[in-house]
C-alpha cells in the first residue's frame, strides 16, 4: 500500500498548481514602479583590444536614462571566483580580473561592452546601435591544446599563459601509478571529448535592481539557485555593500541546472545602476543572449588509461584532461574538473592506484562552470567508456568485468581521497539486468535486423558525490565558502509550521517533499507545513541548491531544527500533563504520557507556547521557533547501473533510443514520484548530451550553435519510456534522513550507456570503431561506419 | 524590431498598391519574417499583411484537374484539405515545424522565401507546379533560382500554386535535429509520362531536380533503379549537422526510400 502522506508517499507537487496554471511569480513578473530597462551591447568579436567606446551619439537618443561602459566600473571589484585550486607544484591557480563591463579588451563573443539604461527596451536597443565601438581584432584561442602552446595568443595579457592550473591528484601517487602501468598485463587507452553544453533552462536569466535612497537599502531580484551566495559575493567582493543593506530575492525560478548558481555581471550591473540612476533597472535575457552569456558546461578533452593484471583486475588508472574555463573564471569553475571530478575517478571499482591530471585552460569562449552533475558526468563518462573498451579488447563480458572489479565492502576509502559510506553495486547491477530485460535482447536484436536496422545494448555504472559538503574539508580543498545548510522552523500558535530554508527550489519540489519530512516527524498532515525559500530577508544564511544537496543537507538542517522544536514541545507537554519529560511520547500529532491514556494534542501545546498562561515560564521561554545549521560529515554517494538499447539505421546513421533502464540507489526516499521525475529529467539531459547537444565555436571564436536552429535539445519524441527503479536502498550513514540525492544521477549515469550501446550496434554490423565522440549525430555515425 | 507601419489590404490589388510604398514588404504567416525582424536583420518601413485577402485562401480543383492552393493558405489547412487528393503534399505540410508554425505559416510565404531547407519547394518542383502571382504564371522549373532566390520581382506576390496531381508521390524527410527542417528531403512524383525527383536541404543552390534519378526511375520505377547513382558532394551544404558528402549520400537514401514507399 503506498503511503498517502509523510516520508515515502508520492504526494503530488503542490507548487505545480501555480506553475501549471500560470500563477508562478518569476523574476520577469516583477515590475517595479518607475522601472527602467537595460540592454547590453555585447561583443561580436571573440578577442580584441577595446580601443574606445563612444557613447556620445547614443546619449542623445530618445528615452536614454544613462549609458555605462567599462570605465564606470574601474573602482568596482572583479566578479569573484569562489574556489581556488592549488596546482601540482603547490602554486595558486592563475586568476584573472573579471570586469562587470569589458575594459581594455574583449575576450569572448557575448561579453558585455556597454549597457544602455532607457525608458523602454526598444529605446535602449536603438541607442545601443548608436554606440561606436572601436576594437582591434586579435587572433582568438579556441582549441585548448593550441592555447597552452608557447606563443599562443594570451586571453589575459597579465597572466603568464593561458594555463589556469596544472593539477595532479594524487601527485604523490604518480610514481606508483606509472610503475603499475609498466607492470601491467594489459593496458587500455581511450581518448575522448566531453562535449560543451548549454544549460538551456526554460526561464532565461533576469535581474531587477532596486535602490531606496531614503534608507540606502539595495534589493536585487534575480534568477538564482542561491540568493545568499549572490548577496555575499556581490555585496562583499564586487559592489562593497554590507549584507544588512542588501537583500537578494530569487522567487520562482524556472530551472537552473547549475547555470544559475553563479554570480553574473548582469546582477552586479542592475544593482549598481539602480543606485546610479536612482530607479529600478531591469534586464531580461533573450534566448540569444543566454546562449552567449550563461555559463556553459562540460568541455573536457581526455586521455584515460587502465592497467589490468593477467586476471583482469584493475591495477591502476591514469587520466590526462584538458578542461575549458572559457575566458574568465566563473564562480565555481575551478572546482568542477578537479574536486568534483578527480575524486570520483575510482567509480564503482577497487582500482588501488589512481592519478588524475587536469590542465584548466583559458580560451576566448563563454566561461564554463557546473552543469547538472558538474565533474561527475565527465568522470563517469571516461571511466565507463574505458571499462567497456577494456572488456572488448580482452574479449570478456563488459558486465562481468565490472562485477569482478566492484567495491563490495563499505565504508571504502578510495585512492582519490573520498570515503564511500555505503553502497551495493552488485544489487543495482542485478536489478538492472532484471528491469532492462537483458534476457530478451537477442530477440529484439533479431527483430531490428529483420527491418535492416542494427541494435545495440550498452550498460554502465556510476557513483557520484552529492550533498556538498563538510565545510572544513572543502575549505582545505580551496572553497572560499562553507557548505552547510540552514533552516528555521517556526511553529504558529494554532500548530501550523513555516520552514524558512536556505535551500532553494527551482523545479525540485521542495515545497512538497520538505513538509513530508516534518509531517512524518510530528504526525500531522503535510498541509500544516509551508516552505519559504529564496529571500535573504526572511531565510537564514544558506548556501542554496546544487549538487543534489537540498534534502541531504538542507533537509537535515530542517530535521535538526524540528528536533529542537519537538524537544521544547515535550517540555511544554510535560508541564501540561504534569508528567516527567522523559515519559512524554509524540505520536500522530499528540503528546502522551507513556503507559497512560493521558495526552495533549500538538495544537494545544503550540497554543500554550504562544499564550503561556499555564506555562513553565521560569524554565523555558515562550514561543516555538528554532534554527539549525547542518554541516555534513561527508558527501553522500548515490550509485547505480544504467542500460540503454538503441536502434541504428546503417543507411543514415540515425540512432534512436528504444529502451532505457535505470537502477539507482539513492538511500532512503521521501517522495518516490519526485525522485522518478528527477531521474527522468536527468536522463533527458544525459541522452541529449550523448546524441544531440553540442555547443561549438569556429576557429575565430564565433559561436556556431547560437540558437535552437543549430543547438539540438531532445524533445519528448526523441526519448523512450524509461524504466526507472530505486528500490535498491543503502541509506546514507551520516545524515539523519539516510538520504543521498537524486537530482543529477540521470545526467551523470546515462551518456556512457548510450555511447556503449551505439558502439555495440555498430559492432553487430561488422564495424568496430573503438570509440565515437558525443554527440553521436547521424552524420558522425555515418562517417564512422563508412570511414 | 525596428518601427514599421502595417497595412492590411483585403484584395490582391490593394496589396500590390500597398507594396508600391517605399521599403514595403509582404508578410504572410510571419514565421520566417518575424524572427528576422526581431533579430533586427531586416528594416522594412511598411509591412503589408496578406492574411486578410480572402481570394488568396483555400484549396480548389481547376478544370485541368490541378489542385489550386491559395498563396495565403496555412500549412495546417493543406495538411487537412489536400489529404484526399494529394496525400504526399498533405503529409509534407503536416510535418512542417510544429502546430503553431503550421497554423500561421503559409505556402505562399514558404515558396517565396525559398529557404534551401524548406519543404514546399521540393513538392512544387517535383510536381511541376505553376506558381501564380499577381502579374503572371511561372513554371516551377523557372521559379526557384537558388538559395533564397526566386523569379519574383520586387513587390510581386505569390497568390496561388497550382499542382498537377501525380499518379503517386512520396515525400521522404530526414530532419536536422535542432531546427527540424529537412537536413535532406526528397519529393518523388510519378506521372504518366515520367518521374520527377526534387531535393531540398542538400544543395548550396537550393532545391533542385535530380535528373539522373528521374531518367532511371522513368524507365524502371523501382528503388533498385537508382542503385549506383550518386550526386556530387562538392556543391552540397556542409555545416555542423553534416558534411556535403553526407548530404549527397542522404539524397540517394531518401530517394530510394521514397520510391520504396510507393512500390
Ligand atoms: C519553429 C519553426 C519550424 C519550421 N519548420 C519548417 C519545416 O520543417 N519545413 C519548412 O519548410 N519550413 C519550416 N518553417 C518555416 C515555415 O514553414 C514558414 O511558415 C515559411 O517558411 C514562411 O511562411 P510564412 O507564411 O510564415 O511567411 P513570412 O514569414 O510571412 O514571410 C517569409 C518571406 O516571404 C515573403 N512573403 C510572404 N508571403 C509572400 C507571398 N505570398 N508572396 C511573396 N512573398 C511573400 C515575406 O516578405 C518574407 O520575405 C519553420 C518555421 C519555424 C518558426
Coordinates of N, CA, C and O in Angstrom, one line a residue, chain B residues 86-196:
Chain B
X86 N -4.2 14.8 -52.7 CA -2.8 14.7 -52.9 C -2.1 14.4 -51.5 O -1.5 15.3 -50.9
X87 N -2.2 13.2 -51.1 CA -1.7 12.8 -49.7 C -0.2 13.1 -49.5 O 0.1 13.5 -48.4
X88 N 0.6 13.0 -50.5 CA 2.0 13.3 -50.3 C 2.2 14.7 -49.9 O 3.0 15.1 -49.0
X89 N 1.5 15.6 -50.6 CA 1.6 17.1 -50.3 C 1.0 17.4 -48.9 O 1.6 18.1 -48.2
X90 N -0.1 16.8 -48.6 CA -0.7 17.0 -47.3 C 0.2 16.5 -46.2 O 0.4 17.2 -45.2
X91 N 0.9 15.4 -46.5 CA 1.8 14.8 -45.5 C 3.0 15.7 -45.2 O 3.5 15.9 -44.1
X92 N 3.4 16.3 -46.3 CA 4.6 17.3 -46.2 C 4.1 18.4 -45.3 O 4.8 18.8 -44.4
X93 N 3.0 19.0 -45.6 CA 2.5 20.1 -44.9 C 2.3 19.8 -43.4 O 2.6 20.6 -42.5
X94 N 1.9 18.6 -43.1 CA 1.6 18.1 -41.8 C 2.9 18.0 -40.9 O 2.8 18.0 -39.7
X95 N 4.0 17.9 -41.6 CA 5.2 17.8 -40.8 C 6.1 19.0 -40.9 O 7.3 18.9 -40.5
X96 N 5.6 20.1 -41.3 CA 6.4 21.4 -41.2 C 6.3 21.9 -39.8 O 5.2 22.0 -39.2
X97 N 7.5 22.1 -39.2 CA 7.5 22.7 -37.9 C 6.6 22.1 -36.8 O 6.5 20.9 -36.8
X98 N 5.9 22.9 -36.1 CA 5.1 22.4 -35.0 C 3.7 23.0 -35.2 O 3.5 23.8 -36.2
X99 N 2.7 22.7 -34.4 CA 1.3 23.2 -34.6 C 1.3 24.7 -34.8 O 0.5 25.2 -35.6
X100 N 2.0 25.4 -33.9 CA 2.0 26.9 -34.0 C 2.4 27.4 -35.4 O 1.8 28.3 -36.0
X101 N 3.5 26.8 -35.9 CA 4.1 27.2 -37.2 C 3.0 26.8 -38.3 O 2.8 27.6 -39.2
X102 N 2.5 25.7 -38.2 CA 1.5 25.2 -39.2 C 0.2 26.0 -39.2 O -0.5 26.1 -40.3
X103 N -0.1 26.6 -38.1 CA -1.3 27.4 -38.1 C -1.1 28.9 -38.3 O -2.0 29.7 -38.2
X104 N 0.2 29.3 -38.6 CA 0.5 30.7 -39.1 C 1.1 30.7 -40.5 O 0.8 31.5 -41.3
X105 N 2.0 29.7 -40.7 CA 2.8 29.7 -41.9 C 2.0 29.4 -43.1 O 1.0 28.6 -43.0
X106 N 2.4 29.9 -44.3 CA 1.6 29.8 -45.5 C 2.5 29.2 -46.6 O 3.7 29.4 -46.6
X107 N 1.8 28.6 -47.6 CA 2.5 28.1 -48.7 C 3.1 29.2 -49.5 O 4.3 29.1 -50.0
X108 N 2.4 30.3 -49.7 CA 3.0 31.5 -50.4 C 4.3 32.0 -49.8 O 5.3 32.2 -50.5
X109 N 4.2 32.1 -48.5 CA 5.4 32.6 -47.8 C 6.6 31.6 -47.9 O 7.7 32.0 -48.1
X110 N 6.3 30.4 -47.8 CA 7.4 29.4 -47.9 C 8.0 29.3 -49.3 O 9.2 29.3 -49.5
X111 N 7.1 29.4 -50.3 CA 7.6 29.3 -51.7 C 8.4 30.6 -52.1 O 9.5 30.5 -52.7
X112 N 7.9 31.7 -51.6 CA 8.5 33.0 -51.9 C 9.9 33.1 -51.2 O 10.8 33.6 -51.8
X113 N 9.9 32.6 -50.0 CA 11.2 32.7 -49.2 C 12.3 31.7 -49.8 O 13.4 32.1 -49.8
X114 N 11.8 30.6 -50.3 CA 12.8 29.6 -50.9 C 14.0 29.3 -50.1 O 15.1 29.4 -50.5
X115 N 13.7 29.1 -48.8 CA 14.8 28.6 -47.9 C 15.4 27.3 -48.5 O 14.6 26.5 -48.9
X116 N 16.7 27.2 -48.5 CA 17.3 26.0 -49.1 C 16.9 24.7 -48.4 O 17.1 23.6 -48.9
X117 N 16.4 24.8 -47.2 CA 15.9 23.7 -46.4 C 14.4 23.6 -46.3 O 13.9 22.8 -45.5
X118 N 13.7 24.4 -47.0 CA 12.2 24.4 -46.8 C 11.6 23.2 -47.5 O 12.2 22.6 -48.5
X119 N 10.5 22.8 -47.0 CA 9.8 21.6 -47.6 C 9.1 21.8 -48.9 O 9.3 21.1 -49.9
X120 N 8.2 22.8 -48.9 CA 7.3 23.0 -50.0 C 8.0 23.1 -51.4 O 7.5 22.6 -52.4
X121 N 9.2 23.8 -51.5 CA 9.8 24.0 -52.8 C 10.0 22.6 -53.5 O 9.8 22.5 -54.7
X122 N 10.3 21.6 -52.7 CA 10.5 20.3 -53.4 C 9.2 19.7 -54.0 O 9.3 19.1 -55.0
X123 N 8.1 20.0 -53.3 CA 6.8 19.5 -53.8 C 6.4 20.3 -55.1 O 5.9 19.7 -56.0
X124 N 6.7 21.6 -55.0 CA 6.3 22.4 -56.1 C 7.1 22.0 -57.4 O 6.6 21.8 -58.5
X125 N 8.4 21.8 -57.1 CA 9.3 21.4 -58.3 C 9.0 20.0 -58.8 O 8.9 19.8 -60.0
X126 N 8.9 19.1 -57.8 CA 8.7 17.7 -58.3 C 7.3 17.5 -58.9 O 7.1 16.6 -59.8
X127 N 6.3 18.3 -58.5 CA 5.0 18.2 -59.1 C 4.9 18.9 -60.5 O 3.9 18.8 -61.2
X128 N 6.0 19.7 -60.8 CA 5.9 20.5 -62.0 C 4.7 21.5 -61.8 O 4.0 21.8 -62.8
X129 N 4.6 22.1 -60.7 CA 3.5 23.0 -60.4 C 3.7 24.4 -61.0 O 4.8 24.7 -61.6
X130 N 2.7 25.2 -61.0 CA 2.8 26.5 -61.5 C 2.6 27.5 -60.4 O 1.6 27.4 -59.7
X131 N 3.5 28.5 -60.3 CA 3.4 29.5 -59.3 C 2.7 30.7 -59.9 O 3.1 31.2 -60.9
X132 N 1.5 31.0 -59.3 CA 0.7 32.1 -59.8 C 1.0 33.4 -59.0 O 1.0 33.3 -57.7
X133 N 1.3 34.5 -59.7 CA 1.5 35.7 -58.9 C 0.4 36.7 -59.3 O -0.4 36.4 -60.2
X134 N 0.5 37.9 -58.7 CA -0.5 38.9 -59.1 C -0.3 39.3 -60.6 O -1.2 39.8 -61.2
X135 N 0.9 39.0 -61.2 CA 1.2 39.5 -62.5 C 1.3 38.4 -63.6 O 1.1 38.7 -64.7
X136 N 1.6 37.2 -63.2 CA 1.9 36.2 -64.2 C 1.8 34.8 -63.6 O 1.6 34.6 -62.4
X137 N 2.0 33.8 -64.5 CA 2.2 32.4 -64.0 C 3.6 32.0 -64.3 O 4.1 32.2 -65.4
X138 N 4.2 31.3 -63.4 CA 5.6 30.9 -63.6 C 5.7 29.4 -63.3 O 5.3 28.9 -62.3
X139 N 6.3 28.7 -64.3 CA 6.5 27.3 -64.1 C 7.5 27.0 -63.0 O 8.5 27.8 -62.9
X140 N 7.3 26.0 -62.3 CA 8.2 25.7 -61.1 C 9.7 25.6 -61.6 O 10.6 26.1 -60.9
X141 N 9.9 25.1 -62.8 CA 11.3 25.0 -63.3 C 12.0 26.3 -63.5 O 13.2 26.4 -63.5
X142 N 11.1 27.3 -63.6 CA 11.7 28.7 -63.8 C 11.7 29.5 -62.6 O 12.2 30.6 -62.5
X143 N 11.0 29.0 -61.5 CA 10.7 29.9 -60.4 C 11.9 29.9 -59.4 O 12.3 31.0 -58.9
X144 N 12.4 28.7 -59.0 CA 13.5 28.7 -58.0 C 14.8 29.0 -58.6 O 15.3 28.3 -59.5
X145 N 15.5 30.0 -58.1 CA 16.8 30.4 -58.7 C 18.0 30.3 -57.8 O 19.0 31.0 -58.0
X146 N 17.8 29.5 -56.7 CA 19.0 29.4 -55.8 C 18.6 29.8 -54.4 O 17.5 30.2 -54.2
X147 N 19.6 29.6 -53.5 CA 19.3 29.9 -52.1 C 18.6 31.2 -51.9 O 19.1 32.3 -52.2
X148 N 17.4 31.2 -51.3 CA 16.6 32.4 -51.0 C 16.3 33.2 -52.2 O 16.0 34.4 -52.1
X149 N 16.5 32.7 -53.4 CA 16.3 33.5 -54.7 C 15.2 32.9 -55.5 O 15.2 31.6 -55.7
X150 N 14.3 33.7 -56.0 CA 13.2 33.2 -56.9 C 13.1 34.2 -58.1 O 13.7 35.3 -58.1
X151 N 12.2 33.8 -59.0 CA 11.9 34.7 -60.1 C 11.1 35.9 -59.8 O 10.8 36.7 -60.7
X152 N 10.6 36.0 -58.5 CA 9.7 37.1 -58.2 C 10.4 38.4 -58.3 O 11.5 38.6 -58.0
X153 N 9.6 39.4 -58.9 CA 10.1 40.7 -58.9 C 9.8 41.4 -57.6 O 8.9 41.0 -56.9
X154 N 10.4 42.6 -57.4 CA 10.1 43.4 -56.3 C 8.6 43.7 -56.2 O 8.0 44.1 -57.2
X155 N 8.0 43.4 -55.1 CA 6.6 43.7 -54.9 C 5.6 42.7 -55.5 O 4.4 42.9 -55.4
X156 N 6.2 41.7 -56.1 CA 5.3 40.7 -56.7 C 4.9 39.6 -55.7 O 5.7 39.2 -54.9
X157 N 3.6 39.2 -55.7 CA 3.2 38.3 -54.6 C 2.7 37.0 -55.2 O 2.1 37.0 -56.2
X158 N 3.0 35.9 -54.4 CA 2.5 34.6 -54.8 C 1.1 34.5 -54.3 O 0.8 34.6 -53.1
X159 N 0.2 34.4 -55.3 CA -1.2 34.3 -54.9 C -1.8 32.9 -54.9 O -2.8 32.7 -54.3
X160 N -1.2 32.0 -55.6 CA -1.7 30.7 -55.7 C -0.6 29.7 -56.3 O 0.3 30.2 -56.9
X161 N -0.7 28.5 -55.9 CA 0.2 27.5 -56.5 C -0.7 26.4 -57.0 O -1.6 25.9 -56.3
X162 N -0.5 26.0 -58.4 CA -1.4 25.0 -59.0 C -0.6 23.7 -59.2 O 0.5 23.7 -59.9
X163 N -1.0 22.7 -58.5 CA -0.3 21.4 -58.6 C -1.0 20.4 -59.5 O -2.1 19.9 -59.1
X164 N -0.3 19.9 -60.6 CA -0.8 18.8 -61.3 C -0.7 17.6 -60.3 O 0.3 17.5 -59.5
X165 N -1.7 16.7 -60.3 CA -1.6 15.6 -59.3 C -1.0 14.4 -59.9 O -1.6 13.8 -60.9
X166 N 0.1 13.9 -59.4 CA 0.8 12.7 -59.9 C 0.0 11.5 -59.7 O -0.9 11.4 -58.8
X167 N 0.4 10.4 -60.4 CA -0.3 9.1 -60.1 C 0.0 8.7 -58.7 O -0.8 8.2 -58.0
X168 N 1.3 8.8 -58.3 CA 1.7 8.6 -57.0 C 2.9 9.5 -56.6 O 3.6 9.9 -57.5
X169 N 3.0 9.7 -55.4 CA 4.1 10.6 -54.9 C 4.4 10.3 -53.5 O 3.6 9.8 -52.7
X170 N 5.6 10.7 -53.1 CA 6.0 10.5 -51.7 C 7.1 11.5 -51.3 O 8.0 11.8 -52.1
X171 N 7.0 12.0 -50.1 CA 8.0 12.9 -49.6 C 8.7 12.3 -48.4 O 8.1 11.8 -47.5
X172 N 10.0 12.1 -48.6 CA 10.8 11.5 -47.5 C 11.8 12.5 -46.9 O 12.6 13.1 -47.6
X173 N 11.6 12.8 -45.6 CA 12.3 13.9 -45.0 C 13.2 13.4 -43.9 O 12.8 12.6 -43.0
X174 N 14.4 13.7 -43.9 CA 15.4 13.4 -42.9 C 15.7 14.7 -42.2 O 16.2 15.6 -42.8
X175 N 15.3 14.8 -40.9 CA 15.4 16.1 -40.2 C 16.8 16.5 -39.7 O 17.5 15.6 -39.2
X176 N 17.0 17.8 -39.7 CA 18.2 18.3 -39.0 C 17.7 18.3 -37.5 O 16.6 18.8 -37.2
X177 N 18.5 17.8 -36.6 CA 18.0 17.5 -35.3 C 17.6 18.8 -34.5 O 16.7 18.7 -33.6
X178 N 18.2 19.9 -34.8 CA 17.9 21.1 -34.0 C 16.7 21.8 -34.6 O 15.7 22.0 -33.9
X179 N 16.8 22.2 -35.8 CA 15.7 23.0 -36.4 C 14.5 22.2 -36.8 O 13.4 22.7 -37.0
X180 N 14.7 20.9 -37.1 CA 13.7 20.0 -37.7 C 13.3 20.4 -39.1 O 12.3 19.9 -39.5
X181 N 14.0 21.3 -39.7 CA 13.8 21.5 -41.1 C 14.5 20.3 -41.7 O 15.2 19.5 -41.1
X182 N 14.3 20.0 -43.0 CA 15.0 18.9 -43.6 C 16.5 19.1 -43.6 O 17.0 20.2 -43.9
X183 N 17.2 18.1 -43.2 CA 18.7 18.1 -43.5 C 18.8 17.7 -45.0 O 19.6 18.3 -45.7
X184 N 18.1 16.7 -45.4 CA 17.8 16.4 -46.8 C 16.4 15.8 -46.9 O 16.0 15.0 -46.1
X185 N 15.7 16.3 -47.9 CA 14.4 15.7 -48.1 C 14.2 15.6 -49.6 O 14.7 16.4 -50.4
X186 N 13.5 14.5 -50.0 CA 13.3 14.2 -51.4 C 11.8 14.0 -51.7 O 11.1 13.3 -51.0
X187 N 11.3 14.7 -52.7 CA 9.9 14.5 -53.2 C 10.0 13.8 -54.5 O 10.6 14.3 -55.5
X188 N 9.4 12.6 -54.6 CA 9.3 11.9 -55.8 C 7.9 11.9 -56.3 O 7.0 11.5 -55.5
X189 N 7.7 12.2 -57.5 CA 6.3 12.3 -58.1 C 6.3 11.5 -59.4 O 7.1 11.8 -60.3
X190 N 5.4 10.5 -59.5 CA 5.4 9.7 -60.7 C 4.1 10.1 -61.5 O 3.0 10.0 -61.0
X191 N 4.4 10.6 -62.7 CA 3.3 10.9 -63.6 C 3.2 9.9 -64.7 O 4.2 9.1 -64.9
X192 N 2.2 9.9 -65.5 CA 2.0 9.0 -66.6 C 3.2 9.1 -67.6 O 3.7 8.1 -68.1
X193 N 3.7 10.3 -67.7 CA 4.8 10.5 -68.7 C 6.2 10.6 -68.1 O 7.1 11.0 -68.8
X194 N 6.3 10.2 -66.9 CA 7.7 10.2 -66.3 C 7.7 10.5 -64.9 O 6.7 10.8 -64.3
X195 N 8.9 10.5 -64.3 CA 9.1 10.7 -62.9 C 9.9 12.0 -62.6 O 10.8 12.3 -63.4
X196 N 9.4 12.7 -61.6 CA 10.2 13.9 -61.3 C 10.7 13.7 -59.8 O 9.9 13.3 -58.9

